[in-house]
XYZ file of C-alpha atoms in Angstrom:
528
model
C 39.685 41.212 106.548
C 38.645 44.471 108.202
C 35.003 43.385 108.170
C 35.885 40.377 110.284
C 37.619 42.555 112.838
C 34.649 44.927 112.863
C 32.255 42.046 113.512
C 34.567 40.868 116.299
C 34.641 44.313 117.908
C 30.890 44.727 117.491
C 30.266 41.385 119.141
C 32.356 42.347 122.155
C 30.562 45.656 122.383
C 27.123 44.033 122.385
C 28.195 41.432 124.930
C 29.795 43.942 127.267
C 26.598 45.963 127.359
C 24.768 43.059 128.961
C 26.408 44.011 132.221
C 25.221 47.474 133.176
C 27.690 49.860 134.713
C 25.287 50.253 137.637
C 25.540 46.536 138.464
C 29.331 46.613 138.249
C 29.540 49.606 140.567
C 27.274 47.957 143.123
C 29.184 44.699 143.419
C 32.928 44.134 143.247
C 33.489 40.516 144.221
C 35.673 37.922 142.535
C 32.547 36.345 141.048
C 31.562 39.719 139.591
C 35.038 40.152 138.123
C 34.921 36.716 136.450
C 31.413 37.354 135.113
C 32.492 40.698 133.671
C 35.679 39.197 132.226
C 33.671 36.488 130.470
C 31.779 39.150 128.530
C 35.063 39.911 126.782
C 35.328 36.460 125.217
C 34.746 36.244 121.473
C 31.973 33.817 120.608
C 32.344 30.830 118.313
C 30.932 32.573 115.221
C 33.531 35.325 115.402
C 36.441 32.988 116.123
C 35.378 30.689 113.297
C 35.059 33.592 110.847
C 38.610 34.666 111.632
C 39.884 31.091 111.322
C 38.177 30.514 107.977
C 39.330 33.852 106.590
C 42.944 32.694 107.140
C 43.519 36.190 108.475
C 46.993 36.402 109.930
C 47.848 38.443 113.002
C 48.648 41.900 111.702
C 50.796 44.933 112.312
C 47.932 46.833 113.937
C 47.810 44.467 116.908
C 50.649 46.049 118.895
C 49.682 49.696 118.224
C 46.168 48.788 119.355
C 47.506 47.132 122.505
C 49.703 50.151 123.245
C 46.605 52.359 123.084
C 44.892 50.137 125.634
C 48.013 50.374 127.838
C 47.860 54.169 127.620
C 44.167 54.171 128.506
C 45.063 52.402 131.757
C 47.514 55.186 132.640
C 50.788 53.561 131.592
C 53.336 53.697 128.822
C 55.033 50.443 127.778
C 58.384 51.757 129.009
C 56.909 52.077 132.514
C 57.041 48.299 132.795
C 60.835 48.426 132.513
C 60.833 49.195 136.237
C 60.557 45.438 136.524
C 63.144 43.025 135.163
C 61.143 41.116 132.568
C 61.724 37.698 131.016
C 59.714 37.010 127.864
C 58.998 33.431 126.742
C 57.483 32.284 123.429
C 57.148 28.920 121.704
C 54.665 26.279 120.592
C 55.266 23.546 123.152
C 56.532 23.869 126.696
C 56.449 27.640 127.097
C 54.257 27.426 130.192
C 56.363 24.690 131.756
C 59.570 26.583 130.943
C 58.153 29.746 132.483
C 57.190 27.810 135.614
C 60.686 26.295 135.865
C 62.232 29.773 135.589
C 59.930 31.241 138.230
C 60.657 28.336 140.574
C 64.440 28.695 140.161
C 64.359 32.471 140.666
C 62.223 32.039 143.793
C 65.207 30.294 145.413
C 66.975 33.676 145.351
C 64.252 35.661 147.108
C 65.868 37.626 149.937
C 69.391 36.693 148.890
C 71.521 39.731 148.143
C 73.672 39.612 144.983
C 77.166 38.575 146.015
C 78.698 41.080 143.603
C 77.689 43.844 145.985
C 75.646 45.575 143.295
C 71.900 45.456 142.772
C 69.144 44.525 145.182
C 67.767 41.163 146.235
C 64.691 39.690 144.665
C 61.569 39.999 146.793
C 58.613 39.452 144.490
C 58.586 37.440 141.270
C 55.626 37.579 138.901
C 54.537 34.761 136.604
C 51.965 35.416 133.873
C 50.776 32.388 131.905
C 47.783 31.090 129.975
C 45.404 29.380 129.854
C 44.265 28.659 133.388
C 43.054 25.277 134.601
C 40.503 25.785 137.399
C 40.619 29.477 138.329
C 41.374 32.442 136.109
C 43.443 33.985 138.897
C 46.005 31.187 138.302
C 47.202 33.181 135.295
C 48.630 35.987 137.426
C 50.968 34.710 140.124
C 53.384 36.281 142.585
C 56.075 34.108 144.147
C 54.456 31.054 142.539
C 51.077 31.684 144.183
C 47.940 32.779 142.292
C 46.368 36.072 143.252
C 43.805 35.784 146.003
C 40.184 36.351 145.043
C 40.346 39.732 146.775
C 43.472 40.789 144.890
C 42.050 39.648 141.567
C 38.806 41.561 142.092
C 40.660 44.682 143.202
C 43.036 44.880 140.266
C 40.417 43.733 137.760
C 38.076 46.587 138.591
C 40.905 49.104 138.802
C 41.669 48.367 135.137
C 37.964 48.197 134.231
C 37.367 51.624 135.797
C 40.433 53.205 134.201
C 39.315 52.039 130.760
C 35.791 53.369 131.243
C 37.035 56.695 132.618
C 39.405 57.072 129.672
C 36.593 56.322 127.210
C 34.289 58.903 128.782
C 37.057 61.507 128.774
C 37.700 60.849 125.073
C 34.012 60.867 124.175
C 33.979 57.147 123.352
C 31.632 54.345 124.359
C 32.801 53.008 127.763
C 31.258 49.613 126.937
C 34.014 48.962 124.401
C 36.766 46.959 126.073
C 39.824 44.957 125.060
C 39.192 41.284 124.355
C 39.727 38.673 127.064
C 43.467 38.018 126.730
C 44.291 41.680 126.129
C 42.432 42.664 129.282
C 44.195 40.043 131.408
C 47.568 41.136 130.030
C 46.825 44.739 130.989
C 45.702 43.556 134.390
C 48.822 41.436 134.925
C 51.205 44.322 134.250
C 49.097 46.637 136.425
C 49.040 44.093 139.250
C 52.799 43.641 139.154
C 53.354 47.397 139.179
C 50.994 47.928 142.102
C 52.464 44.990 144.046
C 56.047 46.173 143.594
C 57.181 43.086 141.726
C 60.953 43.052 141.063
C 60.961 40.585 138.192
C 58.338 38.850 136.093
C 58.259 35.918 133.701
C 55.800 36.696 130.906
C 54.538 33.898 128.661
C 53.229 34.797 125.212
C 49.667 33.884 124.352
C 49.810 33.120 120.623
C 52.813 33.839 118.425
C 55.125 36.606 119.538
C 55.517 39.435 117.025
C 51.898 40.569 117.335
C 51.035 38.957 120.659
C 49.484 41.228 123.287
C 52.438 40.616 125.629
C 54.882 42.004 123.070
C 54.504 45.525 124.392
C 57.620 44.707 126.423
C 60.344 47.045 125.153
C 63.405 46.021 127.184
C 63.334 42.455 128.437
C 66.368 41.296 130.387
C 66.448 38.014 128.480
C 64.101 36.044 126.189
C 63.518 32.373 125.503
C 61.891 30.399 122.681
C 60.757 26.845 123.370
C 60.151 24.049 120.875
C 58.389 25.155 117.681
C 55.721 23.154 115.867
C 52.642 23.656 113.703
C 49.739 25.185 115.647
C 47.352 28.147 115.418
C 47.798 28.090 111.656
C 44.811 30.369 111.148
C 46.704 33.320 112.624
C 50.382 32.299 112.474
C 50.551 30.598 109.073
C 50.740 26.993 107.997
C 54.501 26.485 107.776
C 57.156 26.117 110.442
C 59.017 29.053 108.869
C 56.042 31.380 109.298
C 55.517 30.248 112.866
C 59.218 30.710 113.708
C 59.043 34.244 112.283
C 56.208 35.125 114.649
C 57.844 33.571 117.707
C 61.107 35.411 117.035
C 59.192 38.673 117.381
C 59.933 38.715 121.109
C 63.645 39.166 120.406
C 64.811 42.631 121.411
C 68.160 44.312 120.837
C 70.301 44.180 123.963
C 68.616 41.076 125.361
C 70.094 37.656 124.709
C 67.710 35.027 123.372
C 67.975 31.333 124.224
C 66.243 28.562 122.338
C 66.209 24.778 122.297
C 67.355 22.525 119.478
C 64.884 23.162 116.644
C 64.207 21.559 113.307
C 66.492 23.107 110.688
C 63.867 25.205 108.906
C 62.799 26.854 112.158
C 66.375 27.359 113.354
C 67.332 29.180 110.159
C 64.450 31.621 110.563
C 65.336 32.277 114.193
C 68.971 32.886 113.255
C 67.986 35.270 110.446
C 65.650 37.235 112.696
C 68.319 37.411 115.415
C 70.812 38.873 112.935
C 68.273 41.429 111.726
C 67.511 42.505 115.276
C 71.104 42.484 116.505
C 70.342 39.769 119.052
C 72.723 37.135 120.377
C 70.910 33.793 119.893
C 72.128 30.697 121.732
C 70.873 27.152 121.221
C 70.633 25.220 124.491
C 71.147 21.426 124.489
C 69.783 19.228 127.258
C 71.825 19.873 130.401
C 74.262 17.060 131.197
C 72.922 16.534 134.720
C 69.375 16.264 133.417
C 70.444 13.920 130.658
C 71.931 11.583 133.243
C 68.883 11.839 135.529
C 71.069 12.943 138.438
C 68.822 15.960 139.106
C 65.105 15.246 139.710
C 62.501 17.484 138.085
C 59.145 18.474 139.513
C 57.728 17.678 136.062
C 58.826 14.134 135.456
C 58.373 13.445 131.719
C 61.528 12.977 129.676
C 60.588 15.802 127.319
C 60.555 18.224 130.263
C 64.354 17.973 130.328
C 64.377 20.191 127.241
C 62.200 22.817 128.923
C 64.188 22.649 132.169
C 67.481 23.065 130.297
C 66.183 26.204 128.602
C 64.999 27.476 131.983
C 68.460 26.902 133.460
C 70.109 28.976 130.716
C 67.569 31.807 130.936
C 67.703 31.896 134.741
C 71.500 31.912 134.793
C 71.649 34.819 132.354
C 69.011 36.734 134.306
C 70.660 36.246 137.698
C 74.057 37.188 136.313
C 72.620 40.496 135.131
C 71.094 41.018 138.584
C 74.591 40.798 140.098
C 74.656 37.197 141.300
C 77.999 35.554 140.600
C 77.939 32.318 142.591
C 75.417 30.619 140.315
C 77.325 27.787 138.768
C 75.272 25.690 136.391
C 77.973 23.151 135.540
C 77.461 21.527 137.934
C 74.132 22.938 139.051
C 74.190 24.578 142.460
C 71.730 23.660 145.209
C 69.416 26.599 144.509
C 68.927 25.590 140.885
C 68.424 21.944 141.842
C 65.806 22.865 144.428
C 63.988 25.170 142.025
C 63.821 22.491 139.348
C 62.551 19.964 141.878
C 59.975 22.241 143.507
C 58.240 23.396 140.327
C 54.525 22.753 140.398
C 52.617 23.075 137.137
C 49.191 21.505 137.311
C 47.830 19.529 134.407
C 51.224 19.014 132.811
C 52.716 15.571 133.374
C 50.736 15.427 136.606
C 49.932 12.207 138.426
C 47.367 11.684 141.165
C 46.292 8.621 143.103
C 42.898 7.738 144.473
C 41.443 4.385 145.458
C 42.187 2.007 142.596
C 43.192 4.693 140.076
C 46.405 6.358 139.015
C 45.427 9.498 137.100
C 47.974 10.628 134.482
C 47.051 14.130 133.396
C 48.472 16.308 130.623
C 46.841 18.935 128.434
C 48.692 18.058 125.215
C 46.649 19.313 122.267
C 48.847 19.321 119.156
C 50.058 16.340 117.155
C 53.592 16.606 118.478
C 52.562 17.219 122.078
C 50.105 14.305 121.963
C 52.936 12.042 120.826
C 55.045 13.249 123.754
C 52.146 12.659 126.136
C 51.828 9.132 124.748
C 55.502 8.459 125.456
C 55.163 9.901 128.946
C 52.144 7.699 129.688
C 54.054 4.694 128.396
C 56.828 5.578 130.874
C 54.259 5.734 133.665
C 52.841 2.346 132.693
C 56.305 0.784 132.469
C 57.317 2.218 135.841
C 54.119 1.007 137.496
C 53.340 -2.335 135.874
C 55.731 -5.134 135.029
C 55.664 -6.339 131.430
C 54.032 -9.652 132.280
C 51.190 -7.931 134.174
C 50.251 -5.342 131.555
C 47.720 -7.508 129.749
C 45.876 -8.034 133.033
C 45.673 -4.388 134.022
C 42.988 -1.957 132.957
C 44.003 1.230 131.207
C 41.485 3.987 130.530
C 41.542 7.065 128.323
C 39.494 10.233 128.802
C 39.925 12.438 125.739
C 38.533 15.539 124.070
C 39.640 18.222 121.660
C 36.837 20.501 120.576
C 38.503 22.852 118.073
C 41.400 21.022 116.393
C 41.439 17.811 114.325
C 40.443 15.558 117.200
C 40.482 12.348 115.155
C 44.064 12.943 114.003
C 45.160 13.557 117.600
C 43.455 10.406 118.856
C 45.006 8.293 116.097
C 48.461 9.742 116.849
C 48.025 8.947 120.534
C 47.031 5.352 119.767
C 49.960 4.853 117.385
C 52.479 6.308 119.845
C 51.269 4.187 122.750
C 50.980 1.023 120.696
C 54.592 1.453 119.605
C 55.932 2.471 123.014
C 54.161 -0.315 124.898
C 54.478 -2.953 122.208
C 50.732 -3.405 122.570
C 48.249 -2.832 119.759
C 45.527 -2.321 122.373
C 46.911 0.418 124.648
C 43.564 1.014 126.404
C 40.877 -1.301 127.680
C 38.453 1.624 127.988
C 38.144 4.914 126.100
C 35.723 7.660 127.131
C 35.097 10.675 124.907
C 33.400 13.639 126.560
C 32.917 17.371 126.087
C 34.691 19.954 128.232
C 31.500 20.561 130.234
C 32.412 19.898 133.845
C 29.331 18.779 135.786
C 26.096 16.972 134.898
C 23.785 19.273 136.836
C 25.555 22.602 137.106
C 27.665 22.747 133.944
C 30.701 24.990 134.384
C 32.323 26.898 137.194
C 32.278 30.529 135.902
C 36.091 30.493 135.574
C 35.787 27.612 133.080
C 33.072 29.063 130.857
C 34.109 29.225 127.200
C 31.915 30.623 124.434
C 34.321 30.045 121.547
C 33.232 26.490 120.753
C 30.360 25.339 118.551
C 27.418 25.044 120.945
C 25.457 22.810 118.580
C 28.365 20.375 118.247
C 28.724 20.258 122.013
C 25.002 19.647 122.486
C 24.887 16.874 119.879
C 28.226 15.349 121.004
C 29.260 15.434 117.350
C 32.995 15.501 117.965
C 32.789 12.798 120.605
C 30.741 10.465 118.420
C 33.241 10.979 115.611
C 36.080 10.121 117.967
C 34.306 6.966 119.069
C 33.880 5.840 115.458
C 37.519 6.582 114.670
C 38.750 4.704 117.740
C 36.575 1.694 116.914
C 38.210 1.563 113.481
C 41.729 1.370 114.888
C 41.012 -0.685 118.029
C 37.640 -2.439 118.024
C 38.479 -4.314 121.215
C 38.312 -1.179 123.355
C 35.221 -0.528 125.467
C 34.282 2.899 124.061
C 31.773 5.280 125.625
C 30.542 8.773 124.761
C 29.271 11.047 127.549
C 28.336 14.689 127.847
C 30.408 15.754 130.832
C 33.761 15.225 132.488
C 32.021 14.192 135.702
C 30.373 11.278 133.891
C 33.700 10.230 132.378
C 35.318 10.192 135.818
C 32.426 8.141 137.199
C 32.990 5.523 134.478
C 36.691 5.199 135.343
C 35.805 4.897 139.030
C 33.369 2.104 138.212
C 36.066 0.323 136.211
C 38.421 0.657 139.180
C 36.065 -1.097 141.601
C 37.336 -4.472 140.445
C 40.802 -3.585 141.731
C 39.800 -2.277 145.146
C 41.930 -3.356 148.062
C 44.993 -4.189 146.030
C 46.868 -1.068 147.126
C 48.577 1.799 145.357
C 50.485 0.663 142.298
C 49.174 -2.908 142.564
C 45.791 -3.193 140.905
C 45.261 0.413 139.946
C 43.578 1.437 136.737
C 46.018 3.565 134.753
C 43.906 6.476 133.490
C 45.240 8.993 130.953
C 43.416 12.306 130.553
C 44.580 14.423 127.631
C 43.711 16.333 124.470
C 42.859 19.748 125.894
C 43.855 21.980 128.779
C 40.177 22.870 129.149
C 39.415 19.173 129.630
C 42.239 18.851 132.149
C 41.054 21.905 134.086
C 37.568 20.472 134.295
C 38.922 17.095 135.375
C 40.887 18.670 138.235
C 37.739 20.520 139.255
C 35.792 17.219 139.363
C 38.539 15.410 141.292
C 38.768 18.221 143.839
C 35.002 18.589 144.165
C 34.117 14.874 144.208
C 37.056 13.028 145.779
């Protein structure tokens, strides 16, 4: 186990050395920050070795992260100057965090009516992964950092780490890995920017996640739990629930959604051990009745929004706000739920002849939910007697999980929901490479996939074979880039030109990976 970690650390050390300190000191742009950050990614060989070793996240992770915090000039308790909300879960934790941030933003500048406490001015939101730009991960008042801000705070952390290493007689080339570094940078940014409150989304797990240096959250939330990241969290729902419950802290109430029984029992046991009040949140009555519109329209988002309502209400109450009725919801909550913007999650876009339906679902359960959401979109757009005449296209990829199982689950869900054994007329399987000629934007570079598989299109060819087995009537294509996949859908749409929005549009679903979705948005924005 230790040998794997040593190889991981050694790999990061060798990679970091590729960028000389002289070069970094000469140039401090956003592009330089992204290039330097990318040296902290672990390559495919290291990630695969960890996955195959079945090495679970371990007790050394948090002490190690605390040391990195100290090297940047902070102690974990320093971050208690901000009111922190910590969110964990398997599905919906990013959406829930976005809902919370959007609701809280409605209270910016409003003084607590209790007469105690100060008004909110700046609200941080830290999430992962990003879609198009890495600076999306660190937001203030629902806006990503500017390129200038990102570069400034990136190199402030970079320099502090190198100075600390030199002072301690250590190699300054040794840095935290990618997610650790961004977590350090997020907390530093929020401290320097005078953020009042921040919503912090876990990366993987909870107990040993890099974000779990938070010592006194105001309130915590745990979204829906399912099987994912089994290589580090374990292969059972009980093990995964144990990890997620690690964000619970004494003195901070924890809210969760309705869970499967095995997961709920673990959460309840962990709450008792930690002296935490755990509350299960059902779907809010006004969301159940569809009387309150959500910025994220899928039915399953009602669960995430309901959790966000409970967490936000608890948080605002502790800040001294008393006029925050949630039964019924007040206007501020309604507006926050409506205004939420969370790209690549239940997102729809229109262009000539195409309705793009975009969601980064990448687990079996989330793919099934995406399938149901797409079926809702089809039903809302096309009458039942027109469905057989309309073209429906799929763009799909999943480079690291069981892609074939995900594709089969998607087909089964859609076939059942639409009552149609042929849910797509066209299916395009591509890699996550963005453009034909230029490859990736630097923000989208990932080195933790098998380069040979990507080059040979191995996963995509396997997906095509699997799809042909379950639906031989689909026009299936395999291409190397997202740009080529988009071009195919646009060619398919030419037959419906001139029929108007919602009339003859191709319904195009893009799913399977947030990396795929990020690249798709980049193509759509760059080649409208």
